[in-house]
CSV table of C-alpha atoms in Angstrom, one decimal:
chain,number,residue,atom,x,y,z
A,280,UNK,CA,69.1,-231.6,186.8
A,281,UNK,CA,67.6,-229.9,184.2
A,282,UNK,CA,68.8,-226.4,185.5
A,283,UNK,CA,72.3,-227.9,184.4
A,284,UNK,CA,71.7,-229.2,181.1
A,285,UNK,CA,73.3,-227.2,178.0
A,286,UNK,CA,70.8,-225.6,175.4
A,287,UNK,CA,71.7,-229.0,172.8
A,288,UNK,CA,70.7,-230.9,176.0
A,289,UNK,CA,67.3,-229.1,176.9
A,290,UNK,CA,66.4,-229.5,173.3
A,291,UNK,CA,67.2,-233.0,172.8
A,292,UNK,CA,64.8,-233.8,176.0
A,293,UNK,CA,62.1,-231.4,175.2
A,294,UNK,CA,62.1,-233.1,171.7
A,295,UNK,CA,62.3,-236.5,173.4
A,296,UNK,CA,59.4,-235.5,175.8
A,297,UNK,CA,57.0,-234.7,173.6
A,298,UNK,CA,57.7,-237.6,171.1
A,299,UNK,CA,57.1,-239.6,174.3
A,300,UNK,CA,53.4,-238.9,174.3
A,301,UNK,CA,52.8,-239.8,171.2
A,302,UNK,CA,53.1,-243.4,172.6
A,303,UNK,CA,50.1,-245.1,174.2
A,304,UNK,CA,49.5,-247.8,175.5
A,305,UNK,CA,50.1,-251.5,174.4
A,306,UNK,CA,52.1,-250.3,171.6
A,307,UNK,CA,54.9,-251.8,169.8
A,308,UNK,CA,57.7,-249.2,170.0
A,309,UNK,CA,61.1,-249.0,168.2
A,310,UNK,CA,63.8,-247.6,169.9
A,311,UNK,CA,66.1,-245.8,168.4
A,312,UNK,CA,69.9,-245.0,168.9
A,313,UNK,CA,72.0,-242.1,169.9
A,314,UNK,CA,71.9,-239.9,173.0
A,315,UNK,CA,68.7,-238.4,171.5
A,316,UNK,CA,67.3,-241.3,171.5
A,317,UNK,CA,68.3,-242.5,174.9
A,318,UNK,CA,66.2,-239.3,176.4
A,319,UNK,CA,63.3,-241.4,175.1
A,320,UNK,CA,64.1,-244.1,176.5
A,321,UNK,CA,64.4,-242.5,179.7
A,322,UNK,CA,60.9,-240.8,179.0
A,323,UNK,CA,59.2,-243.5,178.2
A,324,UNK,CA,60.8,-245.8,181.3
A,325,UNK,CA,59.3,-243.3,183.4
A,326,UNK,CA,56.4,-243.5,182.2
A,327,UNK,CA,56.3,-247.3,182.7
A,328,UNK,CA,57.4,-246.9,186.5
A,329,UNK,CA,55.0,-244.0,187.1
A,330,UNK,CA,52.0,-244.3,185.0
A,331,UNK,CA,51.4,-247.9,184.3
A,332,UNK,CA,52.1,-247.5,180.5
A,333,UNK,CA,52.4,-250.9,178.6
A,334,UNK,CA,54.6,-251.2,176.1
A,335,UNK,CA,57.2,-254.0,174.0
A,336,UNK,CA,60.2,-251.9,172.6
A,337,UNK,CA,62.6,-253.1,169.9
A,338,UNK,CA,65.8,-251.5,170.5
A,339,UNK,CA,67.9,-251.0,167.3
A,340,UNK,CA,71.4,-251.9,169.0
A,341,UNK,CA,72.8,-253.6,172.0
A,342,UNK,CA,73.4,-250.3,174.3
A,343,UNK,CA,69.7,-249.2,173.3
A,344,UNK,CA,68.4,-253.1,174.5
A,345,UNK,CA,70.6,-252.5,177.6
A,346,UNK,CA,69.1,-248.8,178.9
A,347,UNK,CA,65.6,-250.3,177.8
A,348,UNK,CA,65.5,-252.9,180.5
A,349,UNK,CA,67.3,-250.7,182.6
A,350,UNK,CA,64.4,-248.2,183.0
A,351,UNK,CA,62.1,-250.9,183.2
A,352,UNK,CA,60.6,-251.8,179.5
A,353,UNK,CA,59.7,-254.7,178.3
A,354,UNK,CA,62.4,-255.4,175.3
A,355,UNK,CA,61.7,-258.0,172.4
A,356,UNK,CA,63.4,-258.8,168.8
A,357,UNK,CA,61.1,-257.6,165.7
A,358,UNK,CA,61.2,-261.0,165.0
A,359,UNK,CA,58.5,-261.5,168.5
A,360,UNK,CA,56.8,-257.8,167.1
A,361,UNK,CA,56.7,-258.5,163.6
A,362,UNK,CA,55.5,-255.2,162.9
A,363,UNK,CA,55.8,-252.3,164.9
A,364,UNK,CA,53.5,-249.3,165.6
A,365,UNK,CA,55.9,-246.7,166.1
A,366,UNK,CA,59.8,-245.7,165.8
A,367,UNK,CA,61.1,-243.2,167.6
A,368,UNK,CA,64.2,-242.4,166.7
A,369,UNK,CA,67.1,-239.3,166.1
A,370,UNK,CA,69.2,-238.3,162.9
A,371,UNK,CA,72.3,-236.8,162.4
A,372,UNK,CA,70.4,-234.5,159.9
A,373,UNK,CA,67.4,-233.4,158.5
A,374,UNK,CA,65.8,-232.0,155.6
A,375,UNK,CA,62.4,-230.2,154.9
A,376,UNK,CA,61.5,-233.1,153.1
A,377,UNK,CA,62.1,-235.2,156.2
A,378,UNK,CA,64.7,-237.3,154.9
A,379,UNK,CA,67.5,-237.9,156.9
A,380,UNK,CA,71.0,-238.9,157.4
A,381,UNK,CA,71.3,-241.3,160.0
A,382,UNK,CA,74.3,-244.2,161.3
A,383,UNK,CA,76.6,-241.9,163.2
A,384,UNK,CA,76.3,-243.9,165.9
A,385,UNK,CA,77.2,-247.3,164.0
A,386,UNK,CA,73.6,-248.5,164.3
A,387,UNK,CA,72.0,-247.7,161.0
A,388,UNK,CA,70.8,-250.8,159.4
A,389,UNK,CA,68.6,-252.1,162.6
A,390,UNK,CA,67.6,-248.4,163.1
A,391,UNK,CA,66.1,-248.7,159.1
A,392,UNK,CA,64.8,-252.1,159.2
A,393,UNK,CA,62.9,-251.2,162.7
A,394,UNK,CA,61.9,-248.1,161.4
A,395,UNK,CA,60.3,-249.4,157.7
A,396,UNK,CA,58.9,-252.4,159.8
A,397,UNK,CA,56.5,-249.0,161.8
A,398,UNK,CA,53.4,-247.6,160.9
A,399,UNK,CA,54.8,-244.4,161.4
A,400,UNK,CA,58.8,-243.2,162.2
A,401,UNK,CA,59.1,-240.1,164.6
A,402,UNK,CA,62.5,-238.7,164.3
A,403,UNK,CA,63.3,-236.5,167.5
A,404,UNK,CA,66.4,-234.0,167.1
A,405,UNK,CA,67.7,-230.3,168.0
A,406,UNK,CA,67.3,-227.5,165.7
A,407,UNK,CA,70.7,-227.7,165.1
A,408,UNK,CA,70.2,-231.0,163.0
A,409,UNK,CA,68.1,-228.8,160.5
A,410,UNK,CA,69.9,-228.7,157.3
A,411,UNK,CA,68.8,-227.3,153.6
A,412,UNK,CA,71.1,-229.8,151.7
A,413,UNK,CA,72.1,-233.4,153.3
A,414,UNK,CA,75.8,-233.9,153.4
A,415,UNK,CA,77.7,-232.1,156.0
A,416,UNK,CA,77.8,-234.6,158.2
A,417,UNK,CA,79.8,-237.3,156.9
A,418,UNK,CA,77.4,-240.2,155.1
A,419,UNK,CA,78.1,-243.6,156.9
A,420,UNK,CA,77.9,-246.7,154.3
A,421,UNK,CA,77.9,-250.1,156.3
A,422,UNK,CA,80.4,-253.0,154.5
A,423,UNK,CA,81.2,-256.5,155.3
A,424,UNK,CA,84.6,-257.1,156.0
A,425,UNK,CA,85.7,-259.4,153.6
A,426,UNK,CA,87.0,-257.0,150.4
A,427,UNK,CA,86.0,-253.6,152.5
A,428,UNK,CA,89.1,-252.0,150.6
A,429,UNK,CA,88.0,-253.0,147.6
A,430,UNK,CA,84.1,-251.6,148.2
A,431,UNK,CA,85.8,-248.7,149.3
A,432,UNK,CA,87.2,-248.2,146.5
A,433,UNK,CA,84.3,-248.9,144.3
A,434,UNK,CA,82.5,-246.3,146.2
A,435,UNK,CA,85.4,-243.5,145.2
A,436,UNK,CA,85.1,-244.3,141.7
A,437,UNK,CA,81.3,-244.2,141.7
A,438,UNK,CA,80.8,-240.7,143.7
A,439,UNK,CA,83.0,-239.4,140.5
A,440,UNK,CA,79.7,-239.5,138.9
A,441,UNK,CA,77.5,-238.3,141.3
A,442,UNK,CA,76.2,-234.9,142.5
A,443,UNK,CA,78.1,-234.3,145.7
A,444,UNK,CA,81.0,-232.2,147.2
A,445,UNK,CA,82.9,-233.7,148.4
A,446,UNK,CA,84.2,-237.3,147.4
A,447,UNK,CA,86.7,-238.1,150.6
A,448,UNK,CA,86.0,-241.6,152.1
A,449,UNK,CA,87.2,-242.9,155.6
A,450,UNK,CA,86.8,-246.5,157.4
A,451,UNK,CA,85.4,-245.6,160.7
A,452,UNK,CA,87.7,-246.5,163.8
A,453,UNK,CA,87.3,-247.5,167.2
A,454,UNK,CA,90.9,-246.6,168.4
A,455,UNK,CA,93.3,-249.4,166.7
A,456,UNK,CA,91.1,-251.2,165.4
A,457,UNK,CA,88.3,-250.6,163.0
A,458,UNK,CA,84.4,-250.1,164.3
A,459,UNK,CA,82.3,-253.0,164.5
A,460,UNK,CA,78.7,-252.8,164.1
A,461,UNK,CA,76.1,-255.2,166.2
A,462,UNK,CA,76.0,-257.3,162.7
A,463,UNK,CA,80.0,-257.4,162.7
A,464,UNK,CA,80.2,-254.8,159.7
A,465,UNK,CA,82.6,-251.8,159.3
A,466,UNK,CA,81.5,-248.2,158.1
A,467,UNK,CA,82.7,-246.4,155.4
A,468,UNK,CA,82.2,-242.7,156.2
A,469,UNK,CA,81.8,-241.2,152.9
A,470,UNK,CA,83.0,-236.9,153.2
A,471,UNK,CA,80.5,-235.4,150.7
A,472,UNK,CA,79.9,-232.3,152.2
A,473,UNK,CA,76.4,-231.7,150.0
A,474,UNK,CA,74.2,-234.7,148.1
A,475,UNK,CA,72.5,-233.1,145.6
A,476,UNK,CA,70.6,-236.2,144.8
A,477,UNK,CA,70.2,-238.1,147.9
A,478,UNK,CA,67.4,-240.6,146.3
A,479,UNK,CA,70.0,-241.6,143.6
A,480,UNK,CA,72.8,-241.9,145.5
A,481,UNK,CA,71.2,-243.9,148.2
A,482,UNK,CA,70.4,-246.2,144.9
A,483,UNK,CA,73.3,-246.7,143.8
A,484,UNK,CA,75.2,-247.0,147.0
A,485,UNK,CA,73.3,-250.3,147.3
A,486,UNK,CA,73.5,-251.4,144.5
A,487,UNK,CA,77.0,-252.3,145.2
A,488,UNK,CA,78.9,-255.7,146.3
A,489,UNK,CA,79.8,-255.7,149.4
A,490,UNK,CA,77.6,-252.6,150.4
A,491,UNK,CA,74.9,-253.7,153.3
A,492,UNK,CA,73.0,-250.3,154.0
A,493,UNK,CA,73.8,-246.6,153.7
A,494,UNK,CA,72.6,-243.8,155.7
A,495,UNK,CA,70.4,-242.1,154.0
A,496,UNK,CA,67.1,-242.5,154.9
A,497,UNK,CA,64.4,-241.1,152.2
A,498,UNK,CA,60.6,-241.4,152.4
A,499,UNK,CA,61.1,-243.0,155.5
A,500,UNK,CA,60.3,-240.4,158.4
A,501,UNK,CA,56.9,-239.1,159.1
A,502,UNK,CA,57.1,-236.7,161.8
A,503,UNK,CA,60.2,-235.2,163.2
A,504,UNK,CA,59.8,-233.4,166.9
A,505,UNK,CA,62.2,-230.5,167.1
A,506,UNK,CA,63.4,-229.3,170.1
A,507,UNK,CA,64.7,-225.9,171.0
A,508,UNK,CA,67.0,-224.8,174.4
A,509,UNK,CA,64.6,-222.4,175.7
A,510,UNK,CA,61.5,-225.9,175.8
A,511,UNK,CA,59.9,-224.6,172.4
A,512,UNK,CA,59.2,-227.8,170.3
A,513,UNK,CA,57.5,-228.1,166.8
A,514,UNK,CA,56.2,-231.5,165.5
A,515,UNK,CA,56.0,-231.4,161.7
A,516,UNK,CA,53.8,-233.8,159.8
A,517,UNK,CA,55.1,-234.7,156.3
A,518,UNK,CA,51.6,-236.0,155.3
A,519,UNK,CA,49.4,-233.8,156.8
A,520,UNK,CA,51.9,-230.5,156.3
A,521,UNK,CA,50.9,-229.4,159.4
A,522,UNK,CA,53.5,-227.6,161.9
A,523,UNK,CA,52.0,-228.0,165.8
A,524,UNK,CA,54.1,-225.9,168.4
A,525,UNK,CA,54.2,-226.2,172.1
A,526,UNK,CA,56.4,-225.6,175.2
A,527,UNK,CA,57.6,-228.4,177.8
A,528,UNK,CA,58.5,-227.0,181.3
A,529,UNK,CA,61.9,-229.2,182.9
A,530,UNK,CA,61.1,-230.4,186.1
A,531,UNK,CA,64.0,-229.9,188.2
A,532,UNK,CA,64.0,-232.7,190.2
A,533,UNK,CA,63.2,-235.1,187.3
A,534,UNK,CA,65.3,-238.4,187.5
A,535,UNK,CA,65.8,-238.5,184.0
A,536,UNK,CA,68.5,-236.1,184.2
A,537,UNK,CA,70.7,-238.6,186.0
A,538,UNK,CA,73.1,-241.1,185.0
A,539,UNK,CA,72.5,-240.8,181.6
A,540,UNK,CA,74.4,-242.3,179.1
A,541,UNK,CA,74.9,-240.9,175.6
């Protein structure tokens, strides 16, 4: 019940909540990944049971596709959508410029194809993912297998030259055996404690054999919903540099707040 949920909790929903109306119906929604993200998709299946509201969403992993049709929306590829008229999605950080470090979850390159495939990306997150400098959380890079110690490598040399931190650089595990994304990748989580140049680095990164996507996610994100513990939420417009504030009540009998998976 709501009444339960920790402050980080209350934010992430209010956050979620609000994004939520943003969508209308017949749209063409991206879903994003992360246990932000699943609020919305917990929001938005509501919605479809209790209000009628028609929507397609394109999930941008397997668990997203999975909690989707769960709740009751209508799931297709972006192949089917083509183009999409919203994502709605979290970060692991943000800055004021609205760009973003995202893949801490493993799903980063669906979650930036679906969101440059949108007319507009909404990034929902709590005010705790508010940073001044991107870095401190650790920059995921996505690899193919084949020669991943090698990229790995490559990627120590190159962050010699570049304006960060920090230069450590871990593969990503999934107990024994290293993580696996949905495209059958690794990560390479690259320690940098502060990017001072997140545009170049993001260049160069990709720039790289063996390098599929990185995490850094510039001039990509319109809006970003931030939710507080207490139900305060701001919605920040990049384009239009406007700041709207509201307050969401919780409901205490809400469904939502059951069963959810992060």
């Amino acid at each position: 019940m709501a009444g339960e949920l920790s402050p980080i909790d209350k934010a992430k929903f209010v956050a979620a909540k609000r994004a939520a109306d943003m969508v209308e119906d017949g749209m063409r929604v991206g879903l994003g990944t992360g246990s932000t993200a699943a609020w919305l998709v917990r929001c938005l299946g509501e919605m479809v049971r209790e209000d009628g509201l028609k929507i397609k969403g394109v999930p941008t992993s397997t668990r997203t596709a999975e909690l989707a049709r769960e709740v009751g929306i209508e799931v297709i590829s972006l192949d089917e959508a083509r183009w999409l008229d919203i994502t709605i999605d979290g970060a692991d950080e943000f800055d004021g410029d609205l760009n973003l470090i995202k893949g801490g979850g493993g799903a980063l390159l669906q979650e930036k194809i679906v969101a440059t495939a949108s007319d507009q990306m909404v990034v929902i997150a709590d005010v705790g993912k508010e940073v001044e400098t991107l870095g401190a959380f650790p920059l995921p890079v996505e690899v193919i297998p084949f020669g991943w110690q090698t990229t790995k490598a490559l990627i120590e040399e190159t962050l010699i030259s570049m304006d960060v931190l920090g230069r450590q650089t871990s593969l990503r595990m999934n107990g024994e055996v290293p993580f696996m994304t949905d495209e059958g990748n690794h990560i390479i989580d690259l320690h940098l404690s502060r990017i001072g140049n997140a545009r170049q680095l993001a260049m160069v990164l990709n720039q790289m054999p063996g390098v599929v996507e990185n995490g850094l996610f510039i001039d990509i994100c319109d809006v970003v919903v931030v939710g507080y513990g207490d139900g305060r939420v701001e919605l920040r417009d990049i384009n239009a540099g406007t700041i709207e504030e509201d307050r969401l009540d919780f409901v205490e009998e809400d469904n939502l707040f059951t069963d959810l998976m992060d």
